[in-house]
PDB file of C-alpha atoms in Angstrom:
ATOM      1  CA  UNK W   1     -25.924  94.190 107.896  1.00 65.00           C
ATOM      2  CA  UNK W   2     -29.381  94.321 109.673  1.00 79.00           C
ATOM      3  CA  UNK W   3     -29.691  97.078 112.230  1.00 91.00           C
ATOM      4  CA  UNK W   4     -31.056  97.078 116.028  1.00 94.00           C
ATOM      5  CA  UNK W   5     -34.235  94.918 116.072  1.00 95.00           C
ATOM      6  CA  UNK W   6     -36.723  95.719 118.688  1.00 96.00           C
ATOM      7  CA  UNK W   7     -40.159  93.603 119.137  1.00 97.00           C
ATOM      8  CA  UNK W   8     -42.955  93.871 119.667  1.00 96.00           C
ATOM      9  CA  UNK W   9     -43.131  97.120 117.786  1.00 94.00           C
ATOM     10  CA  UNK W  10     -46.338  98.177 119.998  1.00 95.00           C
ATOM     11  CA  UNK W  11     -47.527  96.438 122.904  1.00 96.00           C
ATOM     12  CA  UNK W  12     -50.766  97.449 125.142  1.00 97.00           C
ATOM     13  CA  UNK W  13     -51.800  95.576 128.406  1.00 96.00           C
ATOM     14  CA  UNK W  14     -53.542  96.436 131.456  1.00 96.00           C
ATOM     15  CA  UNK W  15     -51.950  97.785 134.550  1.00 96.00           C
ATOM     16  CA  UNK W  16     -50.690  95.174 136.573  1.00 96.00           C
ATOM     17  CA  UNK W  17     -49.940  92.451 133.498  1.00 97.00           C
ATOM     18  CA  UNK W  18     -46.482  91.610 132.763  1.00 97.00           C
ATOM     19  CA  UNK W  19     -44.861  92.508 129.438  1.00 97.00           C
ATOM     20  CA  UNK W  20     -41.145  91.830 128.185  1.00 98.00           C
ATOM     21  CA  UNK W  21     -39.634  93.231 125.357  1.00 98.00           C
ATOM     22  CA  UNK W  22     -36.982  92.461 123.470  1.00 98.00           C
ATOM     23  CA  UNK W  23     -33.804  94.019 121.613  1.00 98.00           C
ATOM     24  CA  UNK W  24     -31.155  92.430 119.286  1.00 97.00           C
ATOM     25  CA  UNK W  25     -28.653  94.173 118.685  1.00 96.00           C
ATOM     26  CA  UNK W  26     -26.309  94.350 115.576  1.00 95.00           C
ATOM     27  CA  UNK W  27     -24.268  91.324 115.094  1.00 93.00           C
ATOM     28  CA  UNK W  28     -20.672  91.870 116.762  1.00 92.00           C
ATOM     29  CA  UNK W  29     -21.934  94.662 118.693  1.00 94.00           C
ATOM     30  CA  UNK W  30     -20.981  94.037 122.526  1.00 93.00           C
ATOM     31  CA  UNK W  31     -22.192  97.350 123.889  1.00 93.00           C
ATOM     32  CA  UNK W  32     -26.387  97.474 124.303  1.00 95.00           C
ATOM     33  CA  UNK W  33     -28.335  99.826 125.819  1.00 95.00           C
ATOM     34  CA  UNK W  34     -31.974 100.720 127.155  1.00 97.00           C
ATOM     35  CA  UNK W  35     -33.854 104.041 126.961  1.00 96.00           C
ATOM     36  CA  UNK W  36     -37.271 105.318 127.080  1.00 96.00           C
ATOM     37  CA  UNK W  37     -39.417 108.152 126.375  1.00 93.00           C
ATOM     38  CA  UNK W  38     -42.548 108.553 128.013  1.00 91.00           C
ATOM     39  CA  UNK W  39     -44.706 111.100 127.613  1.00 81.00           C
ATOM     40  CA  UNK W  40     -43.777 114.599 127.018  1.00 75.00           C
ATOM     41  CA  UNK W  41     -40.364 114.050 127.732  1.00 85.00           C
ATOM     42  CA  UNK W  42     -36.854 113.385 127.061  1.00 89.00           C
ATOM     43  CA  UNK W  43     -35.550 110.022 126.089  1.00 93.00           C
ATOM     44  CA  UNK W  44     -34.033 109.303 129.057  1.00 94.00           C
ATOM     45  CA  UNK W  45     -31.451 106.351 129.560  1.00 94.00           C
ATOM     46  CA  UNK W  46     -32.296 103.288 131.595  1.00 96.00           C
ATOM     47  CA  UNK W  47     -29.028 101.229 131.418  1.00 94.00           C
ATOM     48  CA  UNK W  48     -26.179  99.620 129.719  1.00 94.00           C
ATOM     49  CA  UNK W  49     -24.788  96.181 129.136  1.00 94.00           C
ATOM     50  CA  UNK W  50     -21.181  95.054 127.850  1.00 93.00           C
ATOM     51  CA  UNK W  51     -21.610  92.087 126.851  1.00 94.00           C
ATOM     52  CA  UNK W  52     -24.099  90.097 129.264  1.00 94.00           C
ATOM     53  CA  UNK W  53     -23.007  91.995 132.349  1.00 93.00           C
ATOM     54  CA  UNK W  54     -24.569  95.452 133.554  1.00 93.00           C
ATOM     55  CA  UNK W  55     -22.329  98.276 133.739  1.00 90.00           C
ATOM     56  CA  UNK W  56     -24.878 101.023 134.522  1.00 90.00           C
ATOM     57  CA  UNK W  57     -28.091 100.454 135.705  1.00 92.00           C
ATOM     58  CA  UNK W  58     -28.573 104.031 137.413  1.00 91.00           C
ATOM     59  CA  UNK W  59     -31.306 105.153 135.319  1.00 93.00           C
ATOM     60  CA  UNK W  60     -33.572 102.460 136.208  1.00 95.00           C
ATOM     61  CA  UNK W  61     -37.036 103.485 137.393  1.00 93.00           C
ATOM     62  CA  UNK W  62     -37.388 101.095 139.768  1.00 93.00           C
ATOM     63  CA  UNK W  63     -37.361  97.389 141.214  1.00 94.00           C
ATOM     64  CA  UNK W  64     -40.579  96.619 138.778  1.00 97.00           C
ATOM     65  CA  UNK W  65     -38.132  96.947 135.777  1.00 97.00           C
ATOM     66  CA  UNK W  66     -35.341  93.816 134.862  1.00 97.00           C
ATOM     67  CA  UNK W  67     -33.017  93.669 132.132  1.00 97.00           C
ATOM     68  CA  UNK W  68     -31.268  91.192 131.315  1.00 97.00           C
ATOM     69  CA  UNK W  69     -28.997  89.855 128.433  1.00 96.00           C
ATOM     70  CA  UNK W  70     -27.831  86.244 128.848  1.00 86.00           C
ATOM     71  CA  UNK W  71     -24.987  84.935 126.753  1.00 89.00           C
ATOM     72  CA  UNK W  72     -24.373  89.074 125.758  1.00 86.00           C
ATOM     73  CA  UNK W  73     -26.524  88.816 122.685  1.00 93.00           C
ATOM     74  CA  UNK W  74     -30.130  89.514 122.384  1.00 97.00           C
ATOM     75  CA  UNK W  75     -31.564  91.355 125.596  1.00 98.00           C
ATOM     76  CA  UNK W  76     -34.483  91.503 127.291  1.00 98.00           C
ATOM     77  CA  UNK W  77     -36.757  94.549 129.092  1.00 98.00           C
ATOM     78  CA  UNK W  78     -39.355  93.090 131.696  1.00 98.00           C
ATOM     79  CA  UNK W  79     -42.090  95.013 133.434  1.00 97.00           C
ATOM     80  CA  UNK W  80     -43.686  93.339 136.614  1.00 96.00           C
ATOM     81  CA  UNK W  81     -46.144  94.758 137.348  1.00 97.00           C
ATOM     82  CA  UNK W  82     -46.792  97.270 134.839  1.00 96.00           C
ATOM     83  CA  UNK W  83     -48.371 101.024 136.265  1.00 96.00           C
ATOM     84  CA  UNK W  84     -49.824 103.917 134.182  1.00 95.00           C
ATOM     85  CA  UNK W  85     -46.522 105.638 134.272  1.00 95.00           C
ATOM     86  CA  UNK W  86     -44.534 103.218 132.118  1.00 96.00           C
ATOM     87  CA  UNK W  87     -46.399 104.313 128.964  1.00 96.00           C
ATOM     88  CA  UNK W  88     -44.208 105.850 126.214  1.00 95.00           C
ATOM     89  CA  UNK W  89     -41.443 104.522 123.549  1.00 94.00           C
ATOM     90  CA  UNK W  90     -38.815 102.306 125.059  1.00 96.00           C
ATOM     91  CA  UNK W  91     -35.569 101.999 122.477  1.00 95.00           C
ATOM     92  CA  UNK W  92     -32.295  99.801 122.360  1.00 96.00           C
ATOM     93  CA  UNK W  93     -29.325 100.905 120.833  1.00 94.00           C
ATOM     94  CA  UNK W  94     -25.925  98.900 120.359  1.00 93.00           C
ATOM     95  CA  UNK W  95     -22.335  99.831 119.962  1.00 90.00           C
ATOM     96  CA  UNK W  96     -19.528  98.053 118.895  1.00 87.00           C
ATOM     97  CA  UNK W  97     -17.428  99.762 120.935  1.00 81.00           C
ATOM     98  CA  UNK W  98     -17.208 101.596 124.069  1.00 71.00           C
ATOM     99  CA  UNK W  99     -16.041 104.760 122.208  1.00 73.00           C
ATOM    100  CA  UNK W 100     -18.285 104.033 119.000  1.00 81.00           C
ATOM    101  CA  UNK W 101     -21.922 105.804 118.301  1.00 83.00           C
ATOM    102  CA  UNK W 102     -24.820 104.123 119.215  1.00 87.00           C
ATOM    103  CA  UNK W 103     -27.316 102.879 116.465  1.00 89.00           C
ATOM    104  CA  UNK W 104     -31.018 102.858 117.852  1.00 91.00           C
ATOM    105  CA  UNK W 105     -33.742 100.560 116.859  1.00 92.00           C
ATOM    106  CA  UNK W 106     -37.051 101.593 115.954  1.00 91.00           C
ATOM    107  CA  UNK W 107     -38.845 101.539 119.448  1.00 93.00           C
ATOM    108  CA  UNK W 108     -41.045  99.647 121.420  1.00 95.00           C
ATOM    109  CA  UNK W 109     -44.103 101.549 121.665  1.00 94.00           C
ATOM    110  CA  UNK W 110     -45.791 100.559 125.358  1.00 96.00           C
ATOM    111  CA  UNK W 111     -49.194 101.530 126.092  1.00 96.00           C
ATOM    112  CA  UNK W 112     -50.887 100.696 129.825  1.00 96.00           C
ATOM    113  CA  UNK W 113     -54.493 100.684 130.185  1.00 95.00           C
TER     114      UNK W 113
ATOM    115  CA  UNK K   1     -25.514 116.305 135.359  1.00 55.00           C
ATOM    116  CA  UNK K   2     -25.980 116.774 131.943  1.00 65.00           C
ATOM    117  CA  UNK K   3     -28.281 118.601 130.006  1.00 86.00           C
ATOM    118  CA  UNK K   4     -29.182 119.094 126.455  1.00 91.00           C
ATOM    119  CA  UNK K   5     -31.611 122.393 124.909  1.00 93.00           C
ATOM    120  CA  UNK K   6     -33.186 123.057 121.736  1.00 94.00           C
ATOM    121  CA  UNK K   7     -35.913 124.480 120.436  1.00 91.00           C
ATOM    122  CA  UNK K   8     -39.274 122.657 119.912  1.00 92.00           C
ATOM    123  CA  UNK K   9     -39.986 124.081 116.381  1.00 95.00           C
ATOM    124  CA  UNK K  10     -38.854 125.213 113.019  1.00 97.00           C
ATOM    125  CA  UNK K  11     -40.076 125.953 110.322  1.00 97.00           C
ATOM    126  CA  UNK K  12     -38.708 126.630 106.454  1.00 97.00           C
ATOM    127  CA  UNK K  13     -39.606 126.499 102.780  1.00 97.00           C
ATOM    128  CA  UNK K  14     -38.666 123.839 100.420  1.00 97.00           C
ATOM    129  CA  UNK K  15     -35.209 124.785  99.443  1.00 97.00           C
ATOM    130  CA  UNK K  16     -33.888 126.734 101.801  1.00 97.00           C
ATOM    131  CA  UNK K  17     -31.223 125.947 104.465  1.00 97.00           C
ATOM    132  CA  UNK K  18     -32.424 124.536 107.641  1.00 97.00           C
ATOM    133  CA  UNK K  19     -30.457 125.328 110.839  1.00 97.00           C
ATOM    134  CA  UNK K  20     -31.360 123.420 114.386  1.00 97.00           C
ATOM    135  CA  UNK K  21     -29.396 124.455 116.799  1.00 96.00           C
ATOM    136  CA  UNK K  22     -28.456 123.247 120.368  1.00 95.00           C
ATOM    137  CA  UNK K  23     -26.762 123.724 123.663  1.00 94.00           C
ATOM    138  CA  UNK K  24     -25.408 121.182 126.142  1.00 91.00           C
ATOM    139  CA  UNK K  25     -23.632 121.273 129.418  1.00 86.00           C
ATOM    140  CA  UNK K  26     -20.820 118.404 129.242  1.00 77.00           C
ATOM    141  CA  UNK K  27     -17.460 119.990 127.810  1.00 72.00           C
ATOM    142  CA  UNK K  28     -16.082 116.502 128.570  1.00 75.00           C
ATOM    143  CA  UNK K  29     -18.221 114.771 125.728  1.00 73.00           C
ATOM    144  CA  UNK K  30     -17.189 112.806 123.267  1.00 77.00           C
ATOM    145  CA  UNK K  31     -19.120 112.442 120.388  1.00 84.00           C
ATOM    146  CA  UNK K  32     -22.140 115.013 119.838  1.00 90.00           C
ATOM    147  CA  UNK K  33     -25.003 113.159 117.459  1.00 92.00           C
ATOM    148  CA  UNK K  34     -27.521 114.382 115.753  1.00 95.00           C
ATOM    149  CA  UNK K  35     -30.715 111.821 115.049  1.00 94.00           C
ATOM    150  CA  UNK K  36     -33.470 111.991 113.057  1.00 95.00           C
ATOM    151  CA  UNK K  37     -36.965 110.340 113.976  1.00 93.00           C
ATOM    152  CA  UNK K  38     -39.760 110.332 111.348  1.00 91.00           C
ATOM    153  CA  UNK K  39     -43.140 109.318 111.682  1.00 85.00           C
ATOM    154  CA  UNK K  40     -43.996 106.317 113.335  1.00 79.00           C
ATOM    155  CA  UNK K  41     -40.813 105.314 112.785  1.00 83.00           C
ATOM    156  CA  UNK K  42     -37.351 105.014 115.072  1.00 84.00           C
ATOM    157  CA  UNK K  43     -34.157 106.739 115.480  1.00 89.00           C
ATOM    158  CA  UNK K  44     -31.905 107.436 112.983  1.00 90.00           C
ATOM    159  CA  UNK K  45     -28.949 108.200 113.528  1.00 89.00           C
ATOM    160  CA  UNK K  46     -28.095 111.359 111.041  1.00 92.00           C
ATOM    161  CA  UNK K  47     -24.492 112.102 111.796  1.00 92.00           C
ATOM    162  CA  UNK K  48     -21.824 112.617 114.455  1.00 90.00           C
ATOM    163  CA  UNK K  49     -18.999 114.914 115.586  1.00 91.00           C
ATOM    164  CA  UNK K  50     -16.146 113.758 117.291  1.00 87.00           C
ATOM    165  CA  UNK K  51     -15.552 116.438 120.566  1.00 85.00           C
ATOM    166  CA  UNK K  52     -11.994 117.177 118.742  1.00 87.00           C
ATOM    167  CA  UNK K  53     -13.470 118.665 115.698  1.00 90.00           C
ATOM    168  CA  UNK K  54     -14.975 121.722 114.810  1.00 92.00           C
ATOM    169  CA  UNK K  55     -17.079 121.044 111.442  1.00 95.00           C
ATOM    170  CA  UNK K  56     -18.088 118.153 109.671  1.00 95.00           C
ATOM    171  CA  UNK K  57     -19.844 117.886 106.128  1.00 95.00           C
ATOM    172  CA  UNK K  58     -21.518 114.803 104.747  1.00 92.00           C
ATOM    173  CA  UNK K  59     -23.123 115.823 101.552  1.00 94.00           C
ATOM    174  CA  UNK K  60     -26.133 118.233 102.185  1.00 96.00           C
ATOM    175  CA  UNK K  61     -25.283 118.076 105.680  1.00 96.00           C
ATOM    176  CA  UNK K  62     -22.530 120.260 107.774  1.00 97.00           C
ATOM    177  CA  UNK K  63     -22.481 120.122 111.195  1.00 97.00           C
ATOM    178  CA  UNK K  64     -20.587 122.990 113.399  1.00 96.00           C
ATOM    179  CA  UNK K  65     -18.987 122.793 116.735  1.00 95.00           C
ATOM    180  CA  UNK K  66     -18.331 125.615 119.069  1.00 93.00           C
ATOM    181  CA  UNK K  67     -16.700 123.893 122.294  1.00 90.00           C
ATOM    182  CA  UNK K  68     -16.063 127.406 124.257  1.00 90.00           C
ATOM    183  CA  UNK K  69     -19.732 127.743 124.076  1.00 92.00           C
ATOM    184  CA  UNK K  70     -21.034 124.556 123.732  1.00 91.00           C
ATOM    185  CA  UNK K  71     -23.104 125.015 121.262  1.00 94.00           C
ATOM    186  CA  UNK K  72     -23.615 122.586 118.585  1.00 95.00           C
ATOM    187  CA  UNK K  73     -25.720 123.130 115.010  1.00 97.00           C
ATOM    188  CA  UNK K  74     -26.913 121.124 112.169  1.00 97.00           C
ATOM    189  CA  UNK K  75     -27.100 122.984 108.750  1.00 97.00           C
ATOM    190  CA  UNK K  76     -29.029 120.867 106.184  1.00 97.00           C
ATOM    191  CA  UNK K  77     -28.673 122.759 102.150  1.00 97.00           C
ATOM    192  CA  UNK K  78     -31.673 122.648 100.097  1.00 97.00           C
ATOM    193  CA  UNK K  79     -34.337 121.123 102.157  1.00 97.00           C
ATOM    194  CA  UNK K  80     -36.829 118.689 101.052  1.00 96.00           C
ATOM    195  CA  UNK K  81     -40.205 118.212 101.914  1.00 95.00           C
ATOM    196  CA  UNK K  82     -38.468 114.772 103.144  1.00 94.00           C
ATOM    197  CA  UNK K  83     -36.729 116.366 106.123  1.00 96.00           C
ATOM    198  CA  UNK K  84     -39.493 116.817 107.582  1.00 96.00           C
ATOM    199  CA  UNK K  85     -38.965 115.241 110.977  1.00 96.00           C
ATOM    200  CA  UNK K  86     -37.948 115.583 114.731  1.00 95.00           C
ATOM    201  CA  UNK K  87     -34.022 115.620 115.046  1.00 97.00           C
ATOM    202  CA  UNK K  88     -32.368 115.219 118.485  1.00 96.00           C
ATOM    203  CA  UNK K  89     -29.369 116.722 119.471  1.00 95.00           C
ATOM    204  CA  UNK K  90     -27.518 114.188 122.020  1.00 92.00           C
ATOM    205  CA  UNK K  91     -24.084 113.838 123.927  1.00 89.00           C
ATOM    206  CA  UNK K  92     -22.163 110.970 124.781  1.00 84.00           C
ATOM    207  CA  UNK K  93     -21.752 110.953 128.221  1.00 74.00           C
ATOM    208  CA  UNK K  94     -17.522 111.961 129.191  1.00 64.00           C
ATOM    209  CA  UNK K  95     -17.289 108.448 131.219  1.00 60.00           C
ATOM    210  CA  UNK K  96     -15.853 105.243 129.823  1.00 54.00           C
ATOM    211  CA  UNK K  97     -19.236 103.887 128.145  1.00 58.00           C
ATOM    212  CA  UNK K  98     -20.633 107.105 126.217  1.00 68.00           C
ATOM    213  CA  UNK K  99     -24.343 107.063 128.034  1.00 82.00           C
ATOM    214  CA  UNK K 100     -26.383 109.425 125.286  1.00 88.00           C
ATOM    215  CA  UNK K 101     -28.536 112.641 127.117  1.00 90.00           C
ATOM    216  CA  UNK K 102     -30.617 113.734 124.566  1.00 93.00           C
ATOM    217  CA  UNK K 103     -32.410 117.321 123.928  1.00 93.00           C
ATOM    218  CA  UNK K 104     -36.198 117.395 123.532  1.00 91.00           C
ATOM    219  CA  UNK K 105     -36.494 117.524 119.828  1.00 94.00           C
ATOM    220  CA  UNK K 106     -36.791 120.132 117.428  1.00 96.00           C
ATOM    221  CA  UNK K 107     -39.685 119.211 114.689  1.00 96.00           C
ATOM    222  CA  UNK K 108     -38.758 120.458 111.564  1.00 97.00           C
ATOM    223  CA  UNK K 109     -41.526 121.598 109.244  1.00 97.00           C
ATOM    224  CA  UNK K 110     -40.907 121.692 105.420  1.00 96.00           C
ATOM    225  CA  UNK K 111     -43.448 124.185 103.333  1.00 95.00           C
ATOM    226  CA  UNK K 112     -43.843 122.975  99.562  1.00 91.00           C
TER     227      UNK K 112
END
């Protein structure tokens, strides 16, 4: 069974470019979820989908950031534009259930120039 | 709102028991996890401990729950210079959808 898939792996663009990444979770799973780490901190969570609706948003930076996971399978993480700040190691994670762990991919590594 | 500590740092010699230990703030978890991150690489996820249990082994590794104090530990037996890593303590938040806090990260150093 393949695990969470993130991509890119690493991304670097200039402040004020657009990037997207991407997560796919593990087959079946209907729980996904967003966090980051940026620098010196905690991984902090960003949000949660079941299936392709939000159920938590609340730790979402701000309005630059948009999730979104059409037809509840692969999701997407979009940053318009991008500031200095949003630097650091953004991970998605997928449960099958609401009460199950969550498996983590391997990151998305984000660097702003 | 929830909080996770541990400490930043340990060290121990190839073969000895590791313990990482952590603290955390929501009696109303769930699941406590423990993850493992090597370098350059993502999060593994090492084990787990349902809120209702007090221990849980998995081969070399036995993890121990003390709800009163909410304080949770990871014991791993005979460590290899392989352990070396950063393992995060984390706890699945008490509401319906089990939103992970995580601790900073303790980097565990294994001397040959």
């Amino acid at each position: 069974e393949a695990g969470v898939t993130q991509f890119p792996s690493h991304s670097v663009i200039e402040k004020g470019q657009t990037v997207t990444l991407r997560c796919d979770p593990i087959s079946g799973h209907d729980n996904l979820y967003w966090y980051r780490r940026v620098m010196g901190k905690e991984i902090k969570f960003l949000l949660h989908f079941v299936k392709e609706s939000k159920q938590d948003e609340s730790g979402m930076p701000n309005n630059r950031f948009l999730a979104e996971r059409t037809g509840g399978t692969y999701s997407t993480l979009k940053v318009q534009p991008a500031e200095l700040e949003d630097s650091g190691v953004y991970f998605c994670a997928s449960s099958q259930g609401q009460n199950q762990p969550q498996h983590f991919g391997d990151g998305t590594r984000l660097s702003i120039l | 709102g929830e909080d996770v500590e541990q400490s930043l740092f340990l060290s121990v010699r190839e073969g000895d028991s590791s313990v990482i230990n952590c603290t955390y703030t929501d009696s109303s978890s769930t699941y406590l996890y423990w993850y493992k991150q090597e370098p350059g690489a993502g999060l593994q996820l090492l084990t787990y401990i349902f809120s209702n249990m007090d221990m849980k082994q998995d081969q070399r590794l036995t993890v121990l729950l003390n709800k009163k104090d909410k304080h949770l530990s990871l014991r791993i037996a005979d460590t290899q210079t392989g352990d070396s890593a950063i393992y995060f303590c984390a706890e699945g938040d008490s509401g319906g959808y089990q939103k992970v806090t995580f601790g900073t990260g303790t980097k565990l150093q294994v001397i040959p």
